[in-house]
Short mmCIF file of C-alpha atoms in Angstrom, two decimals:
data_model
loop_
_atom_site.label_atom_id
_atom_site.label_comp_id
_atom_site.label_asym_id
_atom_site.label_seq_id
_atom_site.Cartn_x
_atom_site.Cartn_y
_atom_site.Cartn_z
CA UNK A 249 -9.07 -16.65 -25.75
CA UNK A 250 -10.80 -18.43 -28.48
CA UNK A 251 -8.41 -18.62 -31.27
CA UNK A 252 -5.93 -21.45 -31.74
CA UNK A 253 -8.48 -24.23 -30.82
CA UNK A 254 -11.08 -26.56 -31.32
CA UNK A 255 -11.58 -27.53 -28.00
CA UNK A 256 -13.57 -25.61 -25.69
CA UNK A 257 -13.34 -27.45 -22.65
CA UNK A 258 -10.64 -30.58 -20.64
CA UNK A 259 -11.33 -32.42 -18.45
CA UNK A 260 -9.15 -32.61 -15.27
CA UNK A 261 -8.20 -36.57 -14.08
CA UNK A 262 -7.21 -35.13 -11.24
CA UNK A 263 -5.08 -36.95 -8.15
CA UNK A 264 -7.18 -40.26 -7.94
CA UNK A 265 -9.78 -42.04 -9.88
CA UNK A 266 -11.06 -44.02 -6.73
CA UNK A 267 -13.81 -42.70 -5.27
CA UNK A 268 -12.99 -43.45 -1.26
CA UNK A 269 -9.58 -41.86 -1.92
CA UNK A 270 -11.39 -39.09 -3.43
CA UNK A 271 -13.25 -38.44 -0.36
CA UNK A 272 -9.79 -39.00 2.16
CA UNK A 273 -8.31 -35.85 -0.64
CA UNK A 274 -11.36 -33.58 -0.04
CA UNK A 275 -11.23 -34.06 3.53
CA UNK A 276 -7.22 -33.66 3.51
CA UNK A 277 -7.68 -30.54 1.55
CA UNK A 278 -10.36 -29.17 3.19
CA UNK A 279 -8.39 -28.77 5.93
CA UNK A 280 -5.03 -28.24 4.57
CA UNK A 281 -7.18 -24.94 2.47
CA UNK A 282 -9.01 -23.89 5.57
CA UNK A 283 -5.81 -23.74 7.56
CA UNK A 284 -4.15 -21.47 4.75
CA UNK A 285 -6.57 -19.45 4.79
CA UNK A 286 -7.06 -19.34 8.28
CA UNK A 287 -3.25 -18.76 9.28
CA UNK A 288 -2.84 -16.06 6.73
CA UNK A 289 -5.26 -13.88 7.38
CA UNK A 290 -4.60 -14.31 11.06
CA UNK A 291 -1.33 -13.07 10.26
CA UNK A 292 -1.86 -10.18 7.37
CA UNK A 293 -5.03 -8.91 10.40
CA UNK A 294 -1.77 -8.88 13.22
CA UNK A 295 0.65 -7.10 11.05
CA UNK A 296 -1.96 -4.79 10.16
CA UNK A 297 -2.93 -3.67 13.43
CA UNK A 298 0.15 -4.61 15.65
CA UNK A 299 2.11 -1.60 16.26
CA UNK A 300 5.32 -3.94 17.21
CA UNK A 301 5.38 -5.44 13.97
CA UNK A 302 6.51 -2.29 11.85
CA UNK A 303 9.43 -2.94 10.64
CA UNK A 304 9.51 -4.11 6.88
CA UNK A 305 10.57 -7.95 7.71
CA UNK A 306 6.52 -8.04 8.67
CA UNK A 307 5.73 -5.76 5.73
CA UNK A 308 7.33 -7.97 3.11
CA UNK A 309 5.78 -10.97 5.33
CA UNK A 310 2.20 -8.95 5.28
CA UNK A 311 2.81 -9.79 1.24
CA UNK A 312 4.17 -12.90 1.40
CA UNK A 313 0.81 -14.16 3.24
CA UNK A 314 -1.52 -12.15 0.66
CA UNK A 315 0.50 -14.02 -1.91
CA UNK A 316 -0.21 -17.60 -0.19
CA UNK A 317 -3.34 -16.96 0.31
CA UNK A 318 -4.24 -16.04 -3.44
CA UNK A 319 -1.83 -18.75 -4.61
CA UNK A 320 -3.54 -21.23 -2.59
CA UNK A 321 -7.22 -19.83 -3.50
CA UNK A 322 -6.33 -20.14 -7.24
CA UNK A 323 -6.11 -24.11 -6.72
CA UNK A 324 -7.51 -25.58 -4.04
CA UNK A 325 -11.35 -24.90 -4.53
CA UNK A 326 -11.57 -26.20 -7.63
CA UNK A 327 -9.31 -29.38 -5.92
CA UNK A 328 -11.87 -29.75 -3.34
CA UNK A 329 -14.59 -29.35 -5.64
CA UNK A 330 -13.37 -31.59 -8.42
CA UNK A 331 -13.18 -34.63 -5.82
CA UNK A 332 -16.73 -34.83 -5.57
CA UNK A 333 -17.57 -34.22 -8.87
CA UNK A 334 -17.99 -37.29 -11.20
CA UNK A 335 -16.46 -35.36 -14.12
CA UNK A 336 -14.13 -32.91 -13.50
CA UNK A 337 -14.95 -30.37 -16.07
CA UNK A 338 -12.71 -26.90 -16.66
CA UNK A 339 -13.65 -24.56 -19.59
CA UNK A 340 -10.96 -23.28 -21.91
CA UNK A 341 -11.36 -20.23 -20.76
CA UNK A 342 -11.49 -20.97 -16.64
CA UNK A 343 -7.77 -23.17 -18.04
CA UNK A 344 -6.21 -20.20 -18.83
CA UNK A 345 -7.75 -17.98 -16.38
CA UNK A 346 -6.06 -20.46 -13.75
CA UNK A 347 -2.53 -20.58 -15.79
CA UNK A 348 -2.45 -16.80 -15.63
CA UNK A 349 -3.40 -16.93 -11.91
CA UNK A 350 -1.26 -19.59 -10.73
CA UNK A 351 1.66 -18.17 -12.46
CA UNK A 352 0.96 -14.27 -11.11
CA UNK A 353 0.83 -15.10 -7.43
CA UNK A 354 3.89 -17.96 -7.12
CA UNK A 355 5.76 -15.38 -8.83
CA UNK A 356 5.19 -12.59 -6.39
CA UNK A 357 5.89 -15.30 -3.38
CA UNK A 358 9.08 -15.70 -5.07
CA UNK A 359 9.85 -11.88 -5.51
CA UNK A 360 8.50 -11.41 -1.37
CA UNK A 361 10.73 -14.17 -0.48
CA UNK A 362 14.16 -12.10 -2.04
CA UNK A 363 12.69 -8.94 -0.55
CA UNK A 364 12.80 -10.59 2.73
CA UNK A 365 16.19 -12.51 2.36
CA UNK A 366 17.61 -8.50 0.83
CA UNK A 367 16.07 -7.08 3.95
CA UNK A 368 17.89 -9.59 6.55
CA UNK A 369 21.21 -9.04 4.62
CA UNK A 370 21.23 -4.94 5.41
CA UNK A 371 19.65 -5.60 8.30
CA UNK A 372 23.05 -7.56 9.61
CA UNK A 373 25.65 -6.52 7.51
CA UNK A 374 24.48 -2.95 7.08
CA UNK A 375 22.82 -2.25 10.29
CA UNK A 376 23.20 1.71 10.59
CA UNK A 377 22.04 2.18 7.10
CA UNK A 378 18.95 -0.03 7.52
CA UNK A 379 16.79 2.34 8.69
CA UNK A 380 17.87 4.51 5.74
CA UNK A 381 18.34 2.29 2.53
CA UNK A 382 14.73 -0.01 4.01
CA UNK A 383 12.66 3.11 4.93
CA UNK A 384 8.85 2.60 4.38
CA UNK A 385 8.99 4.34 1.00
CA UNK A 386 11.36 2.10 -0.38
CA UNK A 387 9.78 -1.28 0.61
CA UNK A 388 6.55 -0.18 -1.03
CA UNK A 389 8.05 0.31 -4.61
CA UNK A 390 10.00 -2.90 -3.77
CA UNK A 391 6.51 -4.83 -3.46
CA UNK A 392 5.24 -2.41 -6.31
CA UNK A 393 8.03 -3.81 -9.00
CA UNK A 394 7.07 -7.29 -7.12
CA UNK A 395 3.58 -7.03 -8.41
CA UNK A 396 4.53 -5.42 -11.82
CA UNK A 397 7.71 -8.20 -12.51
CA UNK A 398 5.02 -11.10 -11.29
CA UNK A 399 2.14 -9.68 -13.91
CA UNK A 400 4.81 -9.36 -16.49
CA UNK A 401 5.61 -13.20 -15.90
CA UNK A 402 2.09 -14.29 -15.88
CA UNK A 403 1.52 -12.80 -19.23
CA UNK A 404 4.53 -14.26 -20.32
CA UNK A 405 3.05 -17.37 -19.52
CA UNK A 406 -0.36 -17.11 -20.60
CA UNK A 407 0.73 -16.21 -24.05
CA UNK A 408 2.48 -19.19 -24.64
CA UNK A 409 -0.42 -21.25 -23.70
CA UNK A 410 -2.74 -19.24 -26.33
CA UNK A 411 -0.56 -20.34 -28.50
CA UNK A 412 -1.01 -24.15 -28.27
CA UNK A 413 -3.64 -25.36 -30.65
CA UNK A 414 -6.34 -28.17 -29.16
CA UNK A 415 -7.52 -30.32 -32.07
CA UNK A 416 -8.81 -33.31 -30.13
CA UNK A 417 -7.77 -34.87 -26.62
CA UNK A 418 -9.17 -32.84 -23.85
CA UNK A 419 -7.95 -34.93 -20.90
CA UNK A 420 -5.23 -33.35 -18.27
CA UNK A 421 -3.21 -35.56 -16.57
CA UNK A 422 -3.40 -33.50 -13.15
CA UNK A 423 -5.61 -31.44 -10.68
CA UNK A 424 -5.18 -27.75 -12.32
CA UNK A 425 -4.36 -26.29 -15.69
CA UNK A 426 -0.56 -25.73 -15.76
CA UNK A 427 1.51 -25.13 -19.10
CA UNK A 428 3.34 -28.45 -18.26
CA UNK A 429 0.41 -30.73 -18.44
CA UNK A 430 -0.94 -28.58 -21.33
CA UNK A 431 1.90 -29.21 -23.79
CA UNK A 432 1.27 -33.07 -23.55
CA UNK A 433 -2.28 -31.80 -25.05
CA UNK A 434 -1.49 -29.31 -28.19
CA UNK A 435 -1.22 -30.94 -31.43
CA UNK A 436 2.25 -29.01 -32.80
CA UNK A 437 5.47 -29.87 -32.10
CA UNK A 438 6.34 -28.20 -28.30
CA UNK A 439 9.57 -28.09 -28.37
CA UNK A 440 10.29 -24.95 -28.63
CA UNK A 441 7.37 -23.73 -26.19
CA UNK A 442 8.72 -26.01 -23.94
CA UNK A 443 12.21 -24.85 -24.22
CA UNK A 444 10.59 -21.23 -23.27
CA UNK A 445 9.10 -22.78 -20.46
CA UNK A 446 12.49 -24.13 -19.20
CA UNK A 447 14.10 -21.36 -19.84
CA UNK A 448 11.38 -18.57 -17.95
CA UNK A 449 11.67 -21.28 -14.83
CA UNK A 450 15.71 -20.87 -15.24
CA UNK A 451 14.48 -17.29 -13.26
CA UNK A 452 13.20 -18.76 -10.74
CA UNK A 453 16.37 -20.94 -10.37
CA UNK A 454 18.32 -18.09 -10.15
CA UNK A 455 16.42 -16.21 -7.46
CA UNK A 456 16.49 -19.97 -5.15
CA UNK A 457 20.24 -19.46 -6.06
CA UNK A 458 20.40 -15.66 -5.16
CA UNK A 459 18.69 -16.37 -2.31
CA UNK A 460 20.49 -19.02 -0.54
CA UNK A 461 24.08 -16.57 -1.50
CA UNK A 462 22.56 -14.16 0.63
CA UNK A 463 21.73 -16.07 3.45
CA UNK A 464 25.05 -17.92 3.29
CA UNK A 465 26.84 -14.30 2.98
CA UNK A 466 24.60 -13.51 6.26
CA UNK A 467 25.75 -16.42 8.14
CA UNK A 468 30.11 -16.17 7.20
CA UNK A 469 29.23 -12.02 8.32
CA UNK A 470 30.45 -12.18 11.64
CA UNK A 471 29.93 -14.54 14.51
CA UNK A 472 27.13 -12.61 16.06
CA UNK A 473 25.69 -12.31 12.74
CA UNK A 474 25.80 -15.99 12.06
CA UNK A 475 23.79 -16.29 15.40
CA UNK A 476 21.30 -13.87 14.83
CA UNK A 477 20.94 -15.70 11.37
CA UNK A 478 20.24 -19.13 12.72
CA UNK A 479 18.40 -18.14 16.03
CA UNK A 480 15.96 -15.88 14.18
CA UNK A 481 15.90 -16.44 10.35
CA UNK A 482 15.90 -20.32 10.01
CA UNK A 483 12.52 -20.10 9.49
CA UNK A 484 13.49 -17.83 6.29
CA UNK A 485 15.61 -20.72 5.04
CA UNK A 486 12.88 -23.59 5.34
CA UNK A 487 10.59 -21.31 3.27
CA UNK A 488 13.04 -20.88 0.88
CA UNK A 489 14.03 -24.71 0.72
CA UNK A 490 10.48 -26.00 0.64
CA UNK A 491 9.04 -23.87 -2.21
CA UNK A 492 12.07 -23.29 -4.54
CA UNK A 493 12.53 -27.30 -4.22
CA UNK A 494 9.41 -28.66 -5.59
CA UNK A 495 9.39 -25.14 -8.11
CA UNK A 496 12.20 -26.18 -9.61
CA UNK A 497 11.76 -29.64 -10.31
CA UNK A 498 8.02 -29.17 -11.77
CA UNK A 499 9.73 -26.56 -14.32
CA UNK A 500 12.46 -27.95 -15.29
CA UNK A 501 11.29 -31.28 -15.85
CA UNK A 502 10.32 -32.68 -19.13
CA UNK A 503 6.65 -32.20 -19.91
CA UNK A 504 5.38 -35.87 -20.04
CA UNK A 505 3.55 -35.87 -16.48
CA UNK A 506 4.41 -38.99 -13.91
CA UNK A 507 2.72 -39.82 -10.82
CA UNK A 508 5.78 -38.28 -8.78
CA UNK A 509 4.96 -34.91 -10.57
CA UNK A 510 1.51 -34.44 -8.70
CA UNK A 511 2.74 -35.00 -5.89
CA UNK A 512 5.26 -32.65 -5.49
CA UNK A 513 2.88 -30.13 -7.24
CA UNK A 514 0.68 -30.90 -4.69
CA UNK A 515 3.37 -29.80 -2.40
CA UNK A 516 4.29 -26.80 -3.81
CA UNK A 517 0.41 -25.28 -4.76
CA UNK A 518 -1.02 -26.55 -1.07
CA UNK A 519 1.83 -27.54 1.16
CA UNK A 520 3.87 -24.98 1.33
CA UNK A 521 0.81 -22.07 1.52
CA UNK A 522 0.02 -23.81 4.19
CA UNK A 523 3.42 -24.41 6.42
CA UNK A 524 3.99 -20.84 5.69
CA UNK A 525 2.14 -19.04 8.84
CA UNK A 526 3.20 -22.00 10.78
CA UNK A 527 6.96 -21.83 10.25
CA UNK A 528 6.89 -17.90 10.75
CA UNK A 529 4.42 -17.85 13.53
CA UNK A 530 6.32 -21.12 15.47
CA UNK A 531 9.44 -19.63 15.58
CA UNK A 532 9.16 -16.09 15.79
CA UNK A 533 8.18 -14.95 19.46
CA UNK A 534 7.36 -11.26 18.15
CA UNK A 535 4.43 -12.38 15.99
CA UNK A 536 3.27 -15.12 19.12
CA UNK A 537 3.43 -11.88 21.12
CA UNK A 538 1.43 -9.40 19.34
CA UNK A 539 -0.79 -12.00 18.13
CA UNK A 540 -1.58 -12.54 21.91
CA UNK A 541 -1.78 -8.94 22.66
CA UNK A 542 -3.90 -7.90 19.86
CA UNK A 543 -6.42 -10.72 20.44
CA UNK A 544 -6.35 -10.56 24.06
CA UNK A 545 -7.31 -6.77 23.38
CA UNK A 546 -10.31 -7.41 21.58
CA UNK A 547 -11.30 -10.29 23.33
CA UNK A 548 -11.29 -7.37 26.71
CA UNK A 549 -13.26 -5.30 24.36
CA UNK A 550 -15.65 -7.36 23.50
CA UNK A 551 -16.52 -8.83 27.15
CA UNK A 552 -16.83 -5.04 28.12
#
């Protein structure tokens, strides 16, 4: 990581320069962070020791809250951190450390989140194969080639942005290091990298495309399929719709960052971690249910 530069640290600008509305952002983040945190692990501990919740729509949702929390854990300290530091200070090194991390767990949310729209479309359009073609076995090289296809991406990404040279400004127009704000920085022409860039995120526009097929090929099924699809997967759909949204509008937009741009970043790195164990606990009475058991359990235990 030192090659290609003569800059060995930036300096993040972050989401305000006013110090009151740096506090209200630590406070808001505090407890948007906390919450992720918080609601994932209460759901990854329920999964893990709920006997009702075996089948692998809560395995690929065990992983899809591992991935949140991660995703969220690569940002938001350093967020909450920055806003009470007077200079918001990120080594070279920490940059790409964050790029690589950033990029490695947003990928695997995306790869959980096709896993889980693949496993409602046998489980309704292929139902007495399910337990066959989604046995145990399966799922776990499913989440295996997750992990390996999200690493390969991350690397992907962290190459490019070893390649940028640093000659001079060290000043990031955002809140984390991101290839996007990056480019703006390296003195060569980034057209090309940038072209890359666009055209790695055209993946991820294909699996939010992919994705929403599925669920609409789910819904024309049958009529009790479309029922089963709405009364018990919605929640699937506002995942989908809230991360792949802001995703794809941070990656393929031009690199030059605009106010606008935080903010939906902001939505997409904290937001969306965060509304995650919400939207799936809210609206799914199994997990309400076995979170209440389990809990009530050791709560009996522990009185005893």
């Amino acid at each position: 990581m030192q090659q290609n530069k003569s800059v060995t640290e930036f300096i993040l600008l972050g989401l305000t320069q006013d110090p009151l509305r740096q506090k209200v952002v630590f406070i808001i983040f505090l407890i948007f962070y906390t919450g992720t945190v918080v609601g994932n692990l209460l759901i990854i501990v329920t999964i893990k020791f709920s006997r009702s919740l075996g089948s692998p729509t809560y395995f690929f949702l065990f992983y899809l809250s591992i991935a949140d929390t991660c995703f969220s854990t690569s940002i938001a300290p350093r967020l909450i951190v920055d806003t009470l530091s007077a200079k918001k200070i990120i080594s070279y090194n920490e940059c790409m450390m964050q790029v690589f991390a950033l990029h490695l767990f947003s990928c695997m949310e995306i790869f959980v989140l096709i896993l889980m729209a693949v496993d409602r479309y046998v489980a309704i359009c292929k139902p007495l194969r399910y337990p066959t073609i989604m046995r145990r076995q399966v799922c776990i090289i499913l989440i295996i080639l997750a992990w390996i296809g999200s690493f390969i991406h991350s690397i992907a990404q962290i190459v490019l942005a070893l390649k940028l040279p640093f000659c001079g400004p060290n000043l990031i127009d955002h809140y984390c290091c991101d290839l996007q704000p990056l480019l703006n920085l390296a003195c060569m022409d980034t057209y090309m990298i940038n072209l890359l860039l666009v055209s790695n995120s055209g993946a991820i526009c294909s699996s939010s495309f992919l994705l929403l097929i599925i669920l609409h090929s789910l819904r024309n099924h049958s009529a009790g399929g479309r029922e089963k699809v709405f009364s018990t997967h919605t929640s699937h759909i506002i995942v989908v719709i809230l991360f792949f949204g802001p995703c794809i509008f941070i990656y393929t937009s031009p690199p030059t960052t605009f106010p606008m741009d935080k903010m939906v970043a902001v939505f997409y790195t904290i937001g969306t971690p965060f509304l995650n164990p919400l939207i799936y606990t809210l609206r799914n009475a199994e997990v309400k249910n076995a979170m209440r058991k389990l809990w009530s359990i050791k709560i009996t235990s522990e009185s005893k």
